[in-house]
Coordinates of C-alpha atoms in Angstrom, one line a residue:
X5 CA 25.7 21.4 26.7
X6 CA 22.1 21.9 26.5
X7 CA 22.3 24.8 24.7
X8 CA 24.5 23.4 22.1
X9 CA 22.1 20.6 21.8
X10 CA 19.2 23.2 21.4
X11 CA 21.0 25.1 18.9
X12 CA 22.0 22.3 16.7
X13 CA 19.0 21.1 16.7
X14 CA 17.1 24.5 15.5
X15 CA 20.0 24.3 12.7
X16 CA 19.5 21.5 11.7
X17 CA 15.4 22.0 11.6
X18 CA 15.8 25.3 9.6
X19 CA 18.4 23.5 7.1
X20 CA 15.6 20.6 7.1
X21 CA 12.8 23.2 6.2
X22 CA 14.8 25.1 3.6
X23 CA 15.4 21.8 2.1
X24 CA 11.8 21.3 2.0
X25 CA 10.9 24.7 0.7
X26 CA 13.6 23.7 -1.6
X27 CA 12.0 20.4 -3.2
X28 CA 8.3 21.9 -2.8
X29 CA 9.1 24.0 -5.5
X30 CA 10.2 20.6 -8.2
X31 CA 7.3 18.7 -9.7
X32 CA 5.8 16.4 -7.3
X33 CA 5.8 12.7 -8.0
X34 CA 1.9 11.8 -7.4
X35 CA 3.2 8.1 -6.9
X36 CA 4.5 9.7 -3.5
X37 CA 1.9 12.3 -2.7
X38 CA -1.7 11.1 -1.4
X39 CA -3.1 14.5 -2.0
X40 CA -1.5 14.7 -5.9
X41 CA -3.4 11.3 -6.6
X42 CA -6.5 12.5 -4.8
X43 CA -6.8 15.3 -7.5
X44 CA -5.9 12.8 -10.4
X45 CA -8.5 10.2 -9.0
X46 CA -11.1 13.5 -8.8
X47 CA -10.1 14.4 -12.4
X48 CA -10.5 10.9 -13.7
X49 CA -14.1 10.5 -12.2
X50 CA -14.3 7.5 -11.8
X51 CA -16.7 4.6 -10.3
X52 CA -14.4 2.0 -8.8
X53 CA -11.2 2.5 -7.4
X54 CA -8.3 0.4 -6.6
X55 CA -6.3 1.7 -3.1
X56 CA -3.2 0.1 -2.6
X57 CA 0.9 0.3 -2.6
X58 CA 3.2 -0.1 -5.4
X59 CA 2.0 -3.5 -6.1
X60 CA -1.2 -2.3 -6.9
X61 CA -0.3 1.1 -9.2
X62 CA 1.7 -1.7 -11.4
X63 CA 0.0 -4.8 -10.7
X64 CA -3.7 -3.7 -11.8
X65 CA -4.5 -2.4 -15.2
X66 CA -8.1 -0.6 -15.2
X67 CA -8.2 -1.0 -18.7
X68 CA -8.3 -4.6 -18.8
X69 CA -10.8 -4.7 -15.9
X70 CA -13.2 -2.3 -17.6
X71 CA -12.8 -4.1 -20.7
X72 CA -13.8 -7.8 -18.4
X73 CA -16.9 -6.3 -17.5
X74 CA -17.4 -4.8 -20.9
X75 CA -17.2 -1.0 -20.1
X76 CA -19.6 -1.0 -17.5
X77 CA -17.3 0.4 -14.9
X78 CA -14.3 3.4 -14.9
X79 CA -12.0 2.2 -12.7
X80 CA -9.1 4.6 -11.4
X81 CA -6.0 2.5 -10.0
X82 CA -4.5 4.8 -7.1
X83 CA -1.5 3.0 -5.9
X84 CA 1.3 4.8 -4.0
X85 CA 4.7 3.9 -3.0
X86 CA 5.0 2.8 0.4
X87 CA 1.3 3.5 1.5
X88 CA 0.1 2.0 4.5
X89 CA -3.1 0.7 5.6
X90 CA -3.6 3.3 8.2
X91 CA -3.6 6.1 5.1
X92 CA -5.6 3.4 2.6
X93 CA -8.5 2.9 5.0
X94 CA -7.6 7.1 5.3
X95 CA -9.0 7.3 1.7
X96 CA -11.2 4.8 1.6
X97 CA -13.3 6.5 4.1
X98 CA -12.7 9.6 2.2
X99 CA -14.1 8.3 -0.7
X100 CA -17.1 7.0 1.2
X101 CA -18.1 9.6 2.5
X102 CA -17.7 12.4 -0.5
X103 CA -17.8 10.9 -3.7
X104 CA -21.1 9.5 -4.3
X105 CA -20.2 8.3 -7.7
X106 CA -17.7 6.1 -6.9
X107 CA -19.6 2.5 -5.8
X108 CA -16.7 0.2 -5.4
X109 CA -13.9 0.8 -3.2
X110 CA -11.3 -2.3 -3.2
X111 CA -8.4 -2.4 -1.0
X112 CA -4.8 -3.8 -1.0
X113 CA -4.4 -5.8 2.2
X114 CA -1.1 -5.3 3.0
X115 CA 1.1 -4.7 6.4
X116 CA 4.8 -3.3 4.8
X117 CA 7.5 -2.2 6.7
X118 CA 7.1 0.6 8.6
X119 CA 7.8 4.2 6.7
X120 CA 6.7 7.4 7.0
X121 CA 9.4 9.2 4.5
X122 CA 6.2 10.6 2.1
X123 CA 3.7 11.4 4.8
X124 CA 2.5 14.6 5.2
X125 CA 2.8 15.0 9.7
X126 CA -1.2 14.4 9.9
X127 CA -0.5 11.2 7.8
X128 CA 2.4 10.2 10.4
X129 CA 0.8 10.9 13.3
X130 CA -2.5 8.6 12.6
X131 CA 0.0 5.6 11.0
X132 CA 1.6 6.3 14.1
X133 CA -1.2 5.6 15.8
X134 CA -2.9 3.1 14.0
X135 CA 0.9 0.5 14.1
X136 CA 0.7 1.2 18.1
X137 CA -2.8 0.1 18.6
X138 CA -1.7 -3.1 16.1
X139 CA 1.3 -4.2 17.9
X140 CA -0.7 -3.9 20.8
X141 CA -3.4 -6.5 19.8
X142 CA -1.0 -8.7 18.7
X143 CA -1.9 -11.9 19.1
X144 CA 0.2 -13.8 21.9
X145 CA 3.0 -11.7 21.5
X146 CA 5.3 -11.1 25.2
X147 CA 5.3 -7.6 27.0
X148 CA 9.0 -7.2 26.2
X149 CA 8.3 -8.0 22.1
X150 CA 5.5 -5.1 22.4
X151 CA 7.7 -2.8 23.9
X152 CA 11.2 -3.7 22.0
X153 CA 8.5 -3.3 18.7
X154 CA 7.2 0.2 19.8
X155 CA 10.7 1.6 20.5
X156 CA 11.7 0.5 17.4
X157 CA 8.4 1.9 15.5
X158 CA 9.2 5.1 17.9
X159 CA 12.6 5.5 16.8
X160 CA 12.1 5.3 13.1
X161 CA 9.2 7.6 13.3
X162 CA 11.8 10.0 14.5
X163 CA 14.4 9.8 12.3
X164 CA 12.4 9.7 8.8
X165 CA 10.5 12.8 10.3
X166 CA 14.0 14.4 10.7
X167 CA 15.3 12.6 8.6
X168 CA 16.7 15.1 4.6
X169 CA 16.9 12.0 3.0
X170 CA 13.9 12.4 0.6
X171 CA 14.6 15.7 -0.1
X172 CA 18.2 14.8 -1.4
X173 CA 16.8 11.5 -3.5
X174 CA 14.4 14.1 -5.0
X175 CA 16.7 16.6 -5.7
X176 CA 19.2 14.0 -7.1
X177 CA 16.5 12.8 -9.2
X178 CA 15.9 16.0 -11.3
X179 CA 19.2 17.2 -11.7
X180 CA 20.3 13.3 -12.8
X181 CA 17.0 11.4 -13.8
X182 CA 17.3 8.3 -14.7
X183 CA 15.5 5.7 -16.9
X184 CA 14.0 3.2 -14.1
X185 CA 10.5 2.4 -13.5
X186 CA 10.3 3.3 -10.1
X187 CA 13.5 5.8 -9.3
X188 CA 12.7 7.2 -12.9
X189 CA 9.8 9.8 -13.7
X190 CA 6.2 8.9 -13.3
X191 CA 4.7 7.7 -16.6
X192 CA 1.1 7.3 -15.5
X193 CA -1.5 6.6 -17.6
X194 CA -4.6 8.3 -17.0
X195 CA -6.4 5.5 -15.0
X196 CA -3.9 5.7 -12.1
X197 CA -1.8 2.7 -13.7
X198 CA 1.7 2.4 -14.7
X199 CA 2.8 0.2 -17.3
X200 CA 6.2 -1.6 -17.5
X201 CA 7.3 -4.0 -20.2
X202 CA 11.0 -5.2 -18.4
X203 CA 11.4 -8.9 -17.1
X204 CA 13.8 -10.0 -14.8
X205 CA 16.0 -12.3 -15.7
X206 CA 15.5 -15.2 -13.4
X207 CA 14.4 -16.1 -10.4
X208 CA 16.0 -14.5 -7.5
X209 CA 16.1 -15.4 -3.7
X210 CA 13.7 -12.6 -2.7
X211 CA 11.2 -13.5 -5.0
X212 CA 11.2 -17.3 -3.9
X213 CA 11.1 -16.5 -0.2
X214 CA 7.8 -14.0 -0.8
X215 CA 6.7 -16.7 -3.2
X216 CA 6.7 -19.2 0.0
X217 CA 5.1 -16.7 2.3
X218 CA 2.8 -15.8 0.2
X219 CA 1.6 -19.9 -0.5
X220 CA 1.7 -20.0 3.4
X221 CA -0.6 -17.4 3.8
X222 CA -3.2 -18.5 1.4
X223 CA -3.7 -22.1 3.2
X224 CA -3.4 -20.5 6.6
X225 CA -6.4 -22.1 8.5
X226 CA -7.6 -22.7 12.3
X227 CA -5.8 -19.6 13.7
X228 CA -6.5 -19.0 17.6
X229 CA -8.1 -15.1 17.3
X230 CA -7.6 -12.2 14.9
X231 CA -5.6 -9.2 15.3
X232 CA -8.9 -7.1 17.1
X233 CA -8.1 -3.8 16.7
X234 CA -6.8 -4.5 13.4
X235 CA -9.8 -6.3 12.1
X236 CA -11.7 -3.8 13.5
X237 CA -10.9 -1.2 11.4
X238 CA -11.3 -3.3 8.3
X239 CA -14.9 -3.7 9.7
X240 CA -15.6 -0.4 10.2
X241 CA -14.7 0.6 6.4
X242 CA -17.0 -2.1 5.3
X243 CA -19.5 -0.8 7.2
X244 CA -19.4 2.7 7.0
X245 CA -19.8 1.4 3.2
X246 CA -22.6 -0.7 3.3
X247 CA -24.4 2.2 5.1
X248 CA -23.8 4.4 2.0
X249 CA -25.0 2.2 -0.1
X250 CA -21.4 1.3 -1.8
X251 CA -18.8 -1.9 -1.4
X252 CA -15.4 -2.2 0.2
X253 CA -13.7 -5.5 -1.2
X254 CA -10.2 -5.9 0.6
X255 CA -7.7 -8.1 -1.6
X256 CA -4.1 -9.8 -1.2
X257 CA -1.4 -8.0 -3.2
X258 CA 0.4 -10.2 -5.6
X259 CA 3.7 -11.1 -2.9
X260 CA 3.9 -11.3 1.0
X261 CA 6.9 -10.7 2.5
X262 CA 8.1 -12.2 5.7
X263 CA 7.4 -9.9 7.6
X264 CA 3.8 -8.8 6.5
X265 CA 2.9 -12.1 7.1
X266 CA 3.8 -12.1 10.8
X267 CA 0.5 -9.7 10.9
X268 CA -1.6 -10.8 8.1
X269 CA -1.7 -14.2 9.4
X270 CA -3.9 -12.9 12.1
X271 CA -6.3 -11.2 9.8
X272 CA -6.7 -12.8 6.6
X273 CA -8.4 -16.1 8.4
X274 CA -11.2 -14.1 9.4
X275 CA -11.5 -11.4 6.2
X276 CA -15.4 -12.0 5.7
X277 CA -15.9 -13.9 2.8
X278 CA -18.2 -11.1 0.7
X279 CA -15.4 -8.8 1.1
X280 CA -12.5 -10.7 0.4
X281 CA -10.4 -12.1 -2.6
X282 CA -7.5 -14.3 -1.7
X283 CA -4.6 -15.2 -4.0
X284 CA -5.3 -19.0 -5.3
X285 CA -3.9 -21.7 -3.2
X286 CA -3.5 -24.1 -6.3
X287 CA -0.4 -24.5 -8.3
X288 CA -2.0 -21.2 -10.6
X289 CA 0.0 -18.7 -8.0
X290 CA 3.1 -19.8 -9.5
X291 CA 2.2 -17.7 -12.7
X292 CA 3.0 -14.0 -10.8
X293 CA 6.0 -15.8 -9.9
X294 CA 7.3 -16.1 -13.2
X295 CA 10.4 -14.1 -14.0
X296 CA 8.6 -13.1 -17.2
X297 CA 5.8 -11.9 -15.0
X298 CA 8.0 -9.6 -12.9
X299 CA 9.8 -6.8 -13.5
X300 CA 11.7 -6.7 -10.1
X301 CA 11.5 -9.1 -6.8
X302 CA 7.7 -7.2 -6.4
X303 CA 6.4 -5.6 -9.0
X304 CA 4.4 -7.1 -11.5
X305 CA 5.1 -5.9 -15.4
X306 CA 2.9 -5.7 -18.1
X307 CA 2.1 -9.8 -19.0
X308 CA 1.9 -10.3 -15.0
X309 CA -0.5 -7.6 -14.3
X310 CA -2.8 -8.5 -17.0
X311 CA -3.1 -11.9 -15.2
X312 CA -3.4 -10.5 -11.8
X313 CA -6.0 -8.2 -13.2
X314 CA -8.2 -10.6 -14.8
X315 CA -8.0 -13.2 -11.8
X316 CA -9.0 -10.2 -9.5
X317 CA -12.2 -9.9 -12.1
X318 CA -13.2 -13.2 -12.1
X319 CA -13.0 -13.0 -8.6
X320 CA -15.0 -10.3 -7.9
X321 CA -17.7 -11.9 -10.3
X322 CA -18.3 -14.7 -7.8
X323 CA -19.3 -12.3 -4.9
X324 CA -22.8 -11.0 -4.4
X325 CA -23.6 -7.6 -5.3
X326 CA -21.0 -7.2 -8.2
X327 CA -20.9 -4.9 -10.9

């Protein structure tokens, strides 16, 4: 029986390498692919940088923020599906550390589900890591929640690694594209950003529950202790910038699901002030929530980014030290 096992298993490895030998020779998406955007950003030379998910590659436009601070900055927007904030702080540090033109690092602070389906193993190993550590600093959370979470986390992390799934999607992808702003082919400007002029339809019940989340999370006050390792690492980015003489400035994407505000609720009440833009807690949120303003349940389209855009600007204007 063990054999069998065994020998399935090295089938079913060399069917999932040939599939990836397969698909390594199609053009890569670079809104999947860290080291794709990391040549882009390179190319583009900029001297602020957006890092964030999906919300930020079609919620911020550099163009309009350049053109708010009257083309005194060249701002590259590298947002990537599904990217976590293991891998942002990953190339935030990067960027730190070996680009000494770029001065201003901001930050999507986000906590989505977990994924590793477009990690390279180095990537999955360190998210790995990184969620572990989390979960355990959780705040008040009981012994059987930590452990029924890390099985969980474990078992996903296991599966996606195995799993052929991404290299089928891509390979249906090119033989069948289709027109779709996400599932379709990149159309990247070269700032990083990708504009879409679609508008959903109406309100929809994912939209209004991140909606409410999302309000919850911007009046959340008085919480009992932060997430420590967590917040740690958010202070060690700031840090590690400060020292080289550049800014880290971490900022809320335009929703928050359910479940990233289980976690963000134990950061975002102590982000430092100087390096921290929060969505508004007045009745102006409501605008990204506009079905006009959307182009699915969480991505901002073109009218909705230009609003996020410019009230990440004005934000930015307040804090000391801007550009």
């Amino acid at each position: 029986m063990v054999k069998k096992i065994l020998l399935w298993t090295a089938l079913f490895l060399a069917f999932k390498i040939t599939l990836v030998l397969i698909v390594g020779q199609l053009p890569v998406d670079p809104r999947r692919d860290i080291a794709i955007r990391e040549k882009h950003r390179q190319a583009f030379a900029p001297d602020a940088v957006f890092i964030g998910t999906s919300r930020t590659l079609y919620g911020i436009n550099p163009t309009i923020f350049d053109s708010l601070n009257a083309g005194k900055t060249r701002t590259y927007n590298m947002g990537i599906f599904t990217l976590s904030i293991a891998n942002s702080l990953n190339i935030a540090r990067h960027i730190i550390e070996s680009d000494p033109e770029t001065k201003h690092i901001f930050i999507e602070l986000s906590a989505l589900d977990y994924s590793t389906m477009h990690m390279t193993p180095d990537q999955i190993f360190k998210d790995v890591y990184f969620r572990t550590r989390v979960k355990e600093a959780t705040v008040h959370p009981n012994d059987h929640g930590k452990w029924s979470d890390f099985l969980s986390d474990f078992n996903t992390t296991i599966f996606q690694t195995f799993s052929i799934a991404p290299q089928i999607a891509t390979i249906k992808k090119w033989v069948n594209p289709v027109n779709d702003p996400i599932e379709g082919p990149p159309n990247l400007q070269k700032n990083g950003f990708q504009l879409v002029d679609l508008m959903l339809s109406d309100l929809n019940t994912m939209v209004i529950n991140n909606r409410f989340y999302t309000k919850k999370l911007t009046l959340l006050a008085n919480q009992p202790a932060p997430n420590t390792y967590f917040f740690s690492k958010i202070r060690e980015v700031i840090t590690l910038a400060e020292t080289n003489g550049k800014r880290v400035i971490f900022y809320m994407p335009n929703n928050i699901t359910k479940g990233e505000f289980a976690l963000l609720s134990q950061v975002t009440p102590f982000m430092p002030r100087a390096n921290f833009i929060s969505l508004p807690k007045d009745s102006s949120l409501d605008a990204i929530f506009k079905p006009g303003n959307l182009f699915d349940s969480h991505h901002l389209n073109a009218k909705g980014s230009a609003i996020y855009t410019r009230y990440l600007y004005e934000q930015f204007t307040t804090k000391p030290g801007n550009l």
